[in-house]
Short mmCIF file of C-alpha atoms and ligand atoms in Angstrom, two decimals:
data_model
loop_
_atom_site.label_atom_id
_atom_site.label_comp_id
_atom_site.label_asym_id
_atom_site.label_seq_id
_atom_site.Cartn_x
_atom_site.Cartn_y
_atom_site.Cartn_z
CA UNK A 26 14.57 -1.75 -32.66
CA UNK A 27 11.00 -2.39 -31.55
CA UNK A 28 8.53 0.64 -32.45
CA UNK A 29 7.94 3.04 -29.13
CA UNK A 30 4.57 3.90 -28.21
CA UNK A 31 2.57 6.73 -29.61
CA UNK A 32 1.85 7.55 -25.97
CA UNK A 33 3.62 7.30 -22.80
CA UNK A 34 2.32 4.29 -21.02
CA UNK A 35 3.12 5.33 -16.95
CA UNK A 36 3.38 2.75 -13.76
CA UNK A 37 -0.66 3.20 -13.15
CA UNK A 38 -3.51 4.87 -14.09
CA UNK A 39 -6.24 5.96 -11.77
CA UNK A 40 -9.68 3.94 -12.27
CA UNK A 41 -12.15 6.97 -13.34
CA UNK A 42 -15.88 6.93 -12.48
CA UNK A 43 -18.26 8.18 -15.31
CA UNK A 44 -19.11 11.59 -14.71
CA UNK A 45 -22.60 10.75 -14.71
CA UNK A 46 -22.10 8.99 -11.49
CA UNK A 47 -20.28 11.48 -9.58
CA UNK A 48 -23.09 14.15 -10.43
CA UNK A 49 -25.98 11.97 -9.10
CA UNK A 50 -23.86 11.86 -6.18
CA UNK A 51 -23.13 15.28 -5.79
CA UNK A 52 -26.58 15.92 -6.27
CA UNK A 53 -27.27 13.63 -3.50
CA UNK A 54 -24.84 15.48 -0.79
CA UNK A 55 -26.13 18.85 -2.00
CA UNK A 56 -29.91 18.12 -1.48
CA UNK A 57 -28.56 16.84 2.03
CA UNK A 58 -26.71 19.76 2.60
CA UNK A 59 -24.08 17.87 4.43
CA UNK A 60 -20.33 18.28 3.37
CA UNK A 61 -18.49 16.38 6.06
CA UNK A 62 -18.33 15.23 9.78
CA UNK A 63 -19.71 11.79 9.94
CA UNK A 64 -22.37 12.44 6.97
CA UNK A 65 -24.90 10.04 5.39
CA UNK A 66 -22.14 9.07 2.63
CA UNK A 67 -19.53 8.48 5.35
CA UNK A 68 -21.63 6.65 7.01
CA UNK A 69 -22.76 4.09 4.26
CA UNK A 70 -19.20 3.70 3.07
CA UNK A 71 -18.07 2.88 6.62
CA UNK A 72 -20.56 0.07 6.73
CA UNK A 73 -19.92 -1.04 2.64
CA UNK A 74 -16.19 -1.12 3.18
CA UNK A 75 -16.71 -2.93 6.27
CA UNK A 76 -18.36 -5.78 3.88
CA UNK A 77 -15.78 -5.83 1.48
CA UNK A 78 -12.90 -6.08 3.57
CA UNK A 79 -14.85 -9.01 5.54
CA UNK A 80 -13.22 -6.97 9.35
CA UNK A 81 -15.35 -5.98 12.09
CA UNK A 82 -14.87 -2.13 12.52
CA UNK A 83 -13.42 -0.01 10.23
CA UNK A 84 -12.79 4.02 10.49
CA UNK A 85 -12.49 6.17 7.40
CA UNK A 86 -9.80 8.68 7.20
CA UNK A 87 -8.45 11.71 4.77
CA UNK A 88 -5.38 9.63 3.81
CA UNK A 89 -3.26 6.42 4.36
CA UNK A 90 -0.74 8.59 6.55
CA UNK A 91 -2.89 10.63 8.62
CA UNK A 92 -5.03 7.22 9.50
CA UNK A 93 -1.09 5.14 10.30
CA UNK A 94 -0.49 8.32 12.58
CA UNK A 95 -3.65 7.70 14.75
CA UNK A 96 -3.17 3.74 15.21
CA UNK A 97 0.41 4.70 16.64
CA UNK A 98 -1.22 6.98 18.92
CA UNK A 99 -4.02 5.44 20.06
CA UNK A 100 -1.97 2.01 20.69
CA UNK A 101 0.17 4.75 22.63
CA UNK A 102 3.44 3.20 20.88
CA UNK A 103 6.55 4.79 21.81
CA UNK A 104 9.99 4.06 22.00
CA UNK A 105 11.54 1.91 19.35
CA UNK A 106 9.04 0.16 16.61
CA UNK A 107 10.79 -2.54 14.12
CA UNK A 108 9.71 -1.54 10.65
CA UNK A 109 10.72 -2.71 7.10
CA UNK A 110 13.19 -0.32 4.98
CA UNK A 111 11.04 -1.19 1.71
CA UNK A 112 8.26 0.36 1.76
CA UNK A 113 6.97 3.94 0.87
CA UNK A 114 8.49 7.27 3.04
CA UNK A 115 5.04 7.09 4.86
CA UNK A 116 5.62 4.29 6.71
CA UNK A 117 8.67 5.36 8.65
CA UNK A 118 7.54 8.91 9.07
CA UNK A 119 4.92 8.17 10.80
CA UNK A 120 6.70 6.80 13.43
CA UNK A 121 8.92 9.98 13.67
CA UNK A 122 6.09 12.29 13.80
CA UNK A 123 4.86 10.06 16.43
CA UNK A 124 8.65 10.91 18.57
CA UNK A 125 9.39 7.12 17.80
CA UNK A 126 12.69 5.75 16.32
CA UNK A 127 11.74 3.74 13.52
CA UNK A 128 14.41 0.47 13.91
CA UNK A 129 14.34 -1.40 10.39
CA UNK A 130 14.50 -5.18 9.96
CA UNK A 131 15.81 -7.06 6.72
CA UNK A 132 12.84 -8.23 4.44
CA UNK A 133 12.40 -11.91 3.19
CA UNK A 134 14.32 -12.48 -0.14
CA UNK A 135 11.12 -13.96 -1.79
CA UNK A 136 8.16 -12.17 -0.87
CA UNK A 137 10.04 -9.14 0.00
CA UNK A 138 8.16 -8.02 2.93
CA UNK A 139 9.83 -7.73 6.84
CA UNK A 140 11.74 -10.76 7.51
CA UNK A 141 9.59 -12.40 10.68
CA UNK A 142 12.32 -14.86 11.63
CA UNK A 143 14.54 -11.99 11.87
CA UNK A 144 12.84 -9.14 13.99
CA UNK A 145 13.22 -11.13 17.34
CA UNK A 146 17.08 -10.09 17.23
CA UNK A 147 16.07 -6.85 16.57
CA UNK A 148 13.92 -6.31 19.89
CA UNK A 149 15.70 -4.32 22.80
CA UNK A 150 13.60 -3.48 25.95
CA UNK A 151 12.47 0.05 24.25
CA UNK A 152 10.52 -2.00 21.75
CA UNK A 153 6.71 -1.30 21.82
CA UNK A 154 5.38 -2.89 18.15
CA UNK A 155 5.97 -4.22 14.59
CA UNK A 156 4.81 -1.74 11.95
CA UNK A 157 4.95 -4.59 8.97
CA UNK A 158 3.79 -3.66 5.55
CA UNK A 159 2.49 -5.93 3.10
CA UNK A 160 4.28 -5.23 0.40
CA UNK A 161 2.84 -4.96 -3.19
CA UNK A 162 0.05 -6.77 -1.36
CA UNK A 163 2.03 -9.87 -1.15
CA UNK A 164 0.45 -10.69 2.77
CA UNK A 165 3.36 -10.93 5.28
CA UNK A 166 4.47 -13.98 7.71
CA UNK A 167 1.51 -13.13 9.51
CA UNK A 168 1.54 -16.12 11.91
CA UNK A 169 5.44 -15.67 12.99
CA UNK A 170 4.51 -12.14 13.41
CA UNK A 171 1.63 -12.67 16.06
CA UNK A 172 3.87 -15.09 17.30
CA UNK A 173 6.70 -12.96 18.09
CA UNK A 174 4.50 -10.23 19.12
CA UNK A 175 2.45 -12.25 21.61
CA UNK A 176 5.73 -13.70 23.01
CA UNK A 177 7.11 -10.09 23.87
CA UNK A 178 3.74 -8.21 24.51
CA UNK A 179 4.53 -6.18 20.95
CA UNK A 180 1.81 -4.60 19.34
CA UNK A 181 1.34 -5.25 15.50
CA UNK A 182 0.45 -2.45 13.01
CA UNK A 183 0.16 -3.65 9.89
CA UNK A 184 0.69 -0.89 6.49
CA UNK A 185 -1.71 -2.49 4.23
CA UNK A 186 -1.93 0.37 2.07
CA UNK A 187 -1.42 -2.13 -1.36
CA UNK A 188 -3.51 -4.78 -0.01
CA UNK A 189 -7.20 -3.87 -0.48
CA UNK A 190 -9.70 -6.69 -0.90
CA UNK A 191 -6.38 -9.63 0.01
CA UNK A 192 -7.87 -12.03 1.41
CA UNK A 193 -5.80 -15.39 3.68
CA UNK A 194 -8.41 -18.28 3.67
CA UNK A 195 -11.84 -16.13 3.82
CA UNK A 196 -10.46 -13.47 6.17
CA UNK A 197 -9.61 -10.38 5.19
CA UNK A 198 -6.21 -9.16 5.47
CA UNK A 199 -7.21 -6.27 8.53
CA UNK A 200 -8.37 -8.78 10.32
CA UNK A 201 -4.72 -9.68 11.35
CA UNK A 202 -2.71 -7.26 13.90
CA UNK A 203 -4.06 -4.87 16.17
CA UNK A 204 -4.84 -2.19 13.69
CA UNK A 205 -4.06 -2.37 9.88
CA UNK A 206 -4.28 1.41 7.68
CA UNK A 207 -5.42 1.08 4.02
CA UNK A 208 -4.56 3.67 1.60
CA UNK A 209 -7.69 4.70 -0.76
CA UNK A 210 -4.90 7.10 -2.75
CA UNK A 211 -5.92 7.86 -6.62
CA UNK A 212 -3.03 5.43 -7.70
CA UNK A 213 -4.76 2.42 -6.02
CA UNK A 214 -6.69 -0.28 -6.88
CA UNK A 215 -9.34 1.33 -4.75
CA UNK A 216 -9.88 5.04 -4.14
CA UNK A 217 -11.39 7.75 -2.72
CA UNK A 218 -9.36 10.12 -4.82
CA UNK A 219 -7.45 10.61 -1.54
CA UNK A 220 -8.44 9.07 1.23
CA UNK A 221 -7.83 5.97 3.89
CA UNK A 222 -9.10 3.46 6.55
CA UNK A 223 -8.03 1.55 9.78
CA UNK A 224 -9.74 -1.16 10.71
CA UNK A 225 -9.17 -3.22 13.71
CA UNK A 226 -10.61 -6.16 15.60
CA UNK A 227 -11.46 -4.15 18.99
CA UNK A 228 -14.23 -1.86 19.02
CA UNK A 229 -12.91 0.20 21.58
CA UNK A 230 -10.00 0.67 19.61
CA UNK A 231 -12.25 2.10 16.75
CA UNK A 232 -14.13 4.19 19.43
CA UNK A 233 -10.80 5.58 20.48
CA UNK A 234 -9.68 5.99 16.86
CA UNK A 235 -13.00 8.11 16.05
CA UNK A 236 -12.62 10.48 18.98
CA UNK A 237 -8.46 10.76 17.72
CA UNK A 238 -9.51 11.56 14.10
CA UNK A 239 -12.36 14.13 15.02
CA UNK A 240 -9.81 16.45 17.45
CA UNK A 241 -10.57 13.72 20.45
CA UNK A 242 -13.80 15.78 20.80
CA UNK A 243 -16.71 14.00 22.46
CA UNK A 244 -19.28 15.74 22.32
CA UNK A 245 -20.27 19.19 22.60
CA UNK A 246 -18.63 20.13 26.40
CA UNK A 247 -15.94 18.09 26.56
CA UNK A 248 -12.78 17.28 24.32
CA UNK A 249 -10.71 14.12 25.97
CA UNK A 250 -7.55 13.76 23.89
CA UNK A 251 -5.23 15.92 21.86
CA UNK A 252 -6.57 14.45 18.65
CA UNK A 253 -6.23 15.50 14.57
CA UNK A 254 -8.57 16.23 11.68
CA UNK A 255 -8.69 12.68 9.86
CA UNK A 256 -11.71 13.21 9.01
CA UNK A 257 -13.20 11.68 5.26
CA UNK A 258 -15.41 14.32 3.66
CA UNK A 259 -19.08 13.29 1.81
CA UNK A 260 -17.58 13.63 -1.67
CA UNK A 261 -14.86 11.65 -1.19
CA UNK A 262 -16.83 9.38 0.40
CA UNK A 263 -19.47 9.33 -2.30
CA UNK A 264 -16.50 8.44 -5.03
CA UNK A 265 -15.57 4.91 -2.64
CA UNK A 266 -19.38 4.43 -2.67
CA UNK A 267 -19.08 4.20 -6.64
CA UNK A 268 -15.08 2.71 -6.68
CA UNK A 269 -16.74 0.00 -5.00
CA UNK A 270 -18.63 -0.69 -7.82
CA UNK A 271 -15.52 -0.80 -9.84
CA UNK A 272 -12.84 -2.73 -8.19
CA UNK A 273 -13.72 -6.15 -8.91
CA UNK A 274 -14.05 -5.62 -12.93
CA UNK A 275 -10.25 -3.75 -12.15
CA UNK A 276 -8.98 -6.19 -10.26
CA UNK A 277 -9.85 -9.24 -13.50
CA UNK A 278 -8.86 -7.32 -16.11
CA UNK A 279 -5.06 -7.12 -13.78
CA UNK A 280 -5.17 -10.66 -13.34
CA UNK A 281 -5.23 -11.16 -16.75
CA UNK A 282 -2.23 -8.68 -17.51
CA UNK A 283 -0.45 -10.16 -14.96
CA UNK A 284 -0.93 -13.51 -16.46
CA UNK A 285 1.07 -12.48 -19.43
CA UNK A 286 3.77 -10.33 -18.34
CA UNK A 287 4.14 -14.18 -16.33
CA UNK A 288 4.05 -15.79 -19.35
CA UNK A 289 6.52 -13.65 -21.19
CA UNK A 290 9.10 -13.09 -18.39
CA UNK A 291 9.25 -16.06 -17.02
CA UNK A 292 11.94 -18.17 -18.26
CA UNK A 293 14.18 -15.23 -18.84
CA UNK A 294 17.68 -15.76 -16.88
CA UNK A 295 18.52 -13.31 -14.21
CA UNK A 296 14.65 -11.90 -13.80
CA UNK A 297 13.04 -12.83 -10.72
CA UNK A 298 8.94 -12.64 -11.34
CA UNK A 299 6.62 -11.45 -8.58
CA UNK A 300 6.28 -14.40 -5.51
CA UNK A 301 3.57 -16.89 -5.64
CA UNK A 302 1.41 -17.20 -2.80
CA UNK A 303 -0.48 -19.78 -0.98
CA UNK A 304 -3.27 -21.22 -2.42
CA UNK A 305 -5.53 -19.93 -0.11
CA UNK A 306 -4.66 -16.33 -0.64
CA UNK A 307 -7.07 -13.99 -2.64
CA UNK A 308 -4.33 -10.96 -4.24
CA UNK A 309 -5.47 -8.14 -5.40
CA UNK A 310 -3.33 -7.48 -8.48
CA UNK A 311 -2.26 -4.03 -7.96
CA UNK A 312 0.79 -3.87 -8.88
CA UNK A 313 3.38 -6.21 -11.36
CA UNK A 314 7.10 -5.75 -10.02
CA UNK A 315 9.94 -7.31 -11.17
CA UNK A 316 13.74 -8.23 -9.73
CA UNK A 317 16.80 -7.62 -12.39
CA UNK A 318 19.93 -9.40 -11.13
CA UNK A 319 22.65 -7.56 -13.00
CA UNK A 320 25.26 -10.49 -13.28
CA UNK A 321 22.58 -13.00 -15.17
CA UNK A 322 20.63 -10.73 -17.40
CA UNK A 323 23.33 -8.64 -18.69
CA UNK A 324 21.52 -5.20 -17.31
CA UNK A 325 20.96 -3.82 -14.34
CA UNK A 326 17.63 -2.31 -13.08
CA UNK A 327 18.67 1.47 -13.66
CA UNK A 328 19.92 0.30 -17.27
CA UNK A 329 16.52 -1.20 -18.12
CA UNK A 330 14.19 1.71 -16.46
CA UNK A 331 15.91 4.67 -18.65
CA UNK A 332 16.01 2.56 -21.47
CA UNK A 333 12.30 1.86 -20.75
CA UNK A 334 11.67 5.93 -21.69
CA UNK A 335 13.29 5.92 -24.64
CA UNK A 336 10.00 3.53 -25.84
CA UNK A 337 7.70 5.78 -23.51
CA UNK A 338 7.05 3.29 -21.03
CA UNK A 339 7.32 4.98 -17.50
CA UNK A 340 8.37 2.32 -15.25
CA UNK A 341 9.56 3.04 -11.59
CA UNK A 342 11.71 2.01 -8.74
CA UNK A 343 9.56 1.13 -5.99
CA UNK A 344 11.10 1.02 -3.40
CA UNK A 345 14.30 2.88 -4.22
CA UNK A 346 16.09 4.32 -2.32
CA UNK A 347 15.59 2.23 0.61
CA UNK A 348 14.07 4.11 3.46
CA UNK A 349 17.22 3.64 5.45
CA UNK A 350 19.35 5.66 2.89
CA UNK A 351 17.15 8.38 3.76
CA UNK A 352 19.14 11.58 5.27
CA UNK A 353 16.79 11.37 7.90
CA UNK A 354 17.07 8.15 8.83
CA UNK A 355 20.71 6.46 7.72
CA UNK A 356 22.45 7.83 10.87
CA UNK A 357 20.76 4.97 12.61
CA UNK A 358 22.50 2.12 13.63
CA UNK A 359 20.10 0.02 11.90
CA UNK A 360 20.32 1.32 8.48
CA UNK A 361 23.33 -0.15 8.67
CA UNK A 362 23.71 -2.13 5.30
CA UNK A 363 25.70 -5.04 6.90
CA UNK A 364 21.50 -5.08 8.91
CA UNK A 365 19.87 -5.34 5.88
CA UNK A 366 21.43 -6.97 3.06
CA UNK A 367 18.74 -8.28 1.48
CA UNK A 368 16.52 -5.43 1.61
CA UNK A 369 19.68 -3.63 -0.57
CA UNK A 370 19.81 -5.82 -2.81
CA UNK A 371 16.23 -5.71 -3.66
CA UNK A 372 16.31 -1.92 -3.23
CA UNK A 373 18.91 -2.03 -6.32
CA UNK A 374 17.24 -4.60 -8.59
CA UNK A 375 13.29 -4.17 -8.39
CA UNK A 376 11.20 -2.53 -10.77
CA UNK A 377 7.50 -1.59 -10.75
CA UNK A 378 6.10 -2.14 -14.73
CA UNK A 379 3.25 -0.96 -16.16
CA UNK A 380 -0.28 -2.44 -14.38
CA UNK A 381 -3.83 -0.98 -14.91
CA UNK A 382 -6.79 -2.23 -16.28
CA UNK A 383 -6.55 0.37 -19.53
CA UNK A 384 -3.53 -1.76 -20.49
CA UNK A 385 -4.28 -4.46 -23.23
CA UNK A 386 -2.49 -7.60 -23.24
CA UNK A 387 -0.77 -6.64 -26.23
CA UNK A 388 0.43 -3.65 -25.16
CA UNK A 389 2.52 -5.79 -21.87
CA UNK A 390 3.40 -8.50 -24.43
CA UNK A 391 5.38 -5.05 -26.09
CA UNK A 392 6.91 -3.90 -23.07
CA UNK A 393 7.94 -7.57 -22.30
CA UNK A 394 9.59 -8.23 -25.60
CA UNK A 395 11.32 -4.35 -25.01
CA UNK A 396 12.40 -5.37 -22.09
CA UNK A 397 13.85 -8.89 -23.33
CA UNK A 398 15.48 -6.83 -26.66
CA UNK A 399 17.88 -5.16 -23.73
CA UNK A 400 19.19 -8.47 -22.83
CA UNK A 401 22.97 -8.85 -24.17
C1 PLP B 12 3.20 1.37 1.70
C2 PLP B 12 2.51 2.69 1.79
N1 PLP B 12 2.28 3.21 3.01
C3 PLP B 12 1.66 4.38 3.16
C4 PLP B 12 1.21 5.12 2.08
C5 PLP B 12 0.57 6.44 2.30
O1 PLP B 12 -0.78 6.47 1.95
P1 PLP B 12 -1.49 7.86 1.56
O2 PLP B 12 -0.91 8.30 0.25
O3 PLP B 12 -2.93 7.49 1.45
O4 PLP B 12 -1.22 8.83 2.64
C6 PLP B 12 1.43 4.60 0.77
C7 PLP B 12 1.02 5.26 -0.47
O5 PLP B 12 0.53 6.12 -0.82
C8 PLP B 12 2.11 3.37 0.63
O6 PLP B 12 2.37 2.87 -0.58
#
């Protein structure tokens, strides 16, 4: 048996800003004596993030969820919205607390994202948008989506919570769909500690946004819309300022790691490897997933990710269960598994590894060769 590690080596790691950094920034927001509502650091890390994601408007929010909630309701969706059943319990909850039934679509067997030739079928006349996620920042069918979306005046919401900084041929990934949220949670590539964005190609969109995150208050006499607090506070803020700094260096030192866990799986019957994209993509790296087929390697997914502990590596199941085995949602007729038979397969074989830049190479060339020792 192959040693276990001194430690316990989890999915992720958050990226940590020296100390030193985050005190020169605090001592910045004190001497401004501004703690939040639209403050100088907001402010600058609107217009930096605006940069890096190459979009045109972009509006800063407390969290991924709380920023997914305001694009449904200032697209005023309602109704029925086709979503994917893979994806984090955010997703589809946001279109409950939004009073809309959340109808899920079967993903693509490769890239595992919603299955675009598929959600035409799944479009009744109570239909008002696509809420597609981009899975492990894997981009989805983007062009079949518009497609279908244009053909039946859908809206498209893209959850592009995994997919900072992905790029399709120069443009950035929230350039595409009416609205797409990003996540700035401490487990992502890029964070605010907690934290999110929307950005969107229609500036009156983003004007509508802002007024929906700050309790649709206008201005001092009137108040227009029944709005939320989404608001980003100035430290929070002030940590993207200095994440931005760091996400680049992250995002290498993950390519590399992701090179070899490619190297050392590939080749091994009955594991599928992450999907390859386009050439013209840019990923981002965050995350290294892999698919166990139970009848060619010899062990299933659960098998391997217990086993996993007993050499303290802390793998998990994303996405499992399937949001449509949820007790909230798996009275729908759509959670049917005869609808989605892909998406429960996938749901029963994938596994998220290890993947952060505080990983060395020879550390995923051990996990690899753990993983490989469970083979029969
Ligand atoms: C796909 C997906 N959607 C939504 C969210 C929610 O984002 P937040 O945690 O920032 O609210 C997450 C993760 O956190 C996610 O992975």
């Amino acid at each position: 048996m192959l040693e276990p590690f001194t430690e316990r080596i989890y999915v992720t790691r958050p990226v940590f800003p020296t100390i030193e950094e985050v005190t020169e920034k605090l001592r910045d927001i004190w001497a401004a004596k501004w703690l939040t509502n639209n403050g100088p650091q907001h402010t600058m890390l609107e217009r930096e993030l605006t940069e890096f994601l190459r979009v045109p408007n972009l509006s800063l929010f407390n969290n991924g969820t709380i920023a997914l909630m305001v694009a449904c309701q200032s697209l005023r969706l309602s109704g029925e919205v086709i979503t994917t059943p893979f994806t984090f319990a955010a997703t589809p909850h946001v279109l409950s607390w939004n009073n809309i039934t959340p109808i899920f679509c079967d993903v693509d067997a490769e890239t595992m994202n919603i299955d675009a030739a598929k959600i035409e079928s799944m479009i009744t006349p109570h239909t008002t948008a696509i809420l597609a996620v981009h899975v492990f920042g894997t981009p989805c069918d983007v062009a079949t989506i518009r497609d279908v979306a244009d053909r039946y005046g859908l809206k498209v919401v893209y959850d592009a919570a995994h997919a900072f900084g992905v790029e399709i041929g120069g443009r950035g990934i929230g350039t595409f769909g009416d609205i797409s949220m990003f996540s700035f949670h401490a487990t992502k590539l890029y964070h605010t500690l907690e934290g999110g964005a929307l950005t969107m190609n229609d500036e009156h969109v983003k004007q509508r946004i802002d007024l929906l995150k700050n309790f649709g208050i206008k201005n001092e006499d009137e108040v227009v819309m029944p709005g939320i607090n989404g608001k980003l506070d100035e430290i929070r803020a002030a940590v993207g300022r200095i994440m931005l700094g760091y996400v680049e260096a992250e995002r290498q030192k993950r390519i590399r790691l992701h090179a070899v866990y490619d190297e050392e799986l590939s080749g091994v019957d009955g594991l599928t490897l992450m999907p390859k994209c386009a050439a013209n993509v840019k990923l981002n790296h965050q995350y290294y997933v892999v698919r166990f087929d139970e009848k060619i390697f010899g062990r299933s997914r659960d098998y391997v990710c217990a086993a996993l502990r007993d050499y303290n590596v802390y793998a998990r199941k994303y996405f499992h269960p399937l949001c449509s085995e949820f007790t909230c949602y798996r009275q729908l007729n759509s959670s049917s598994p005869a609808n989605l038979p892909v998406a429960n397969v996938v749901g029963q074989q994938v596994l998220s590894l290890p993947m952060y830049g505080g990983l060395t190479a020879d550390d995923v060339r051990k996990i690899c060769a753990i993983i490989k020792s469970f083979k029969p």
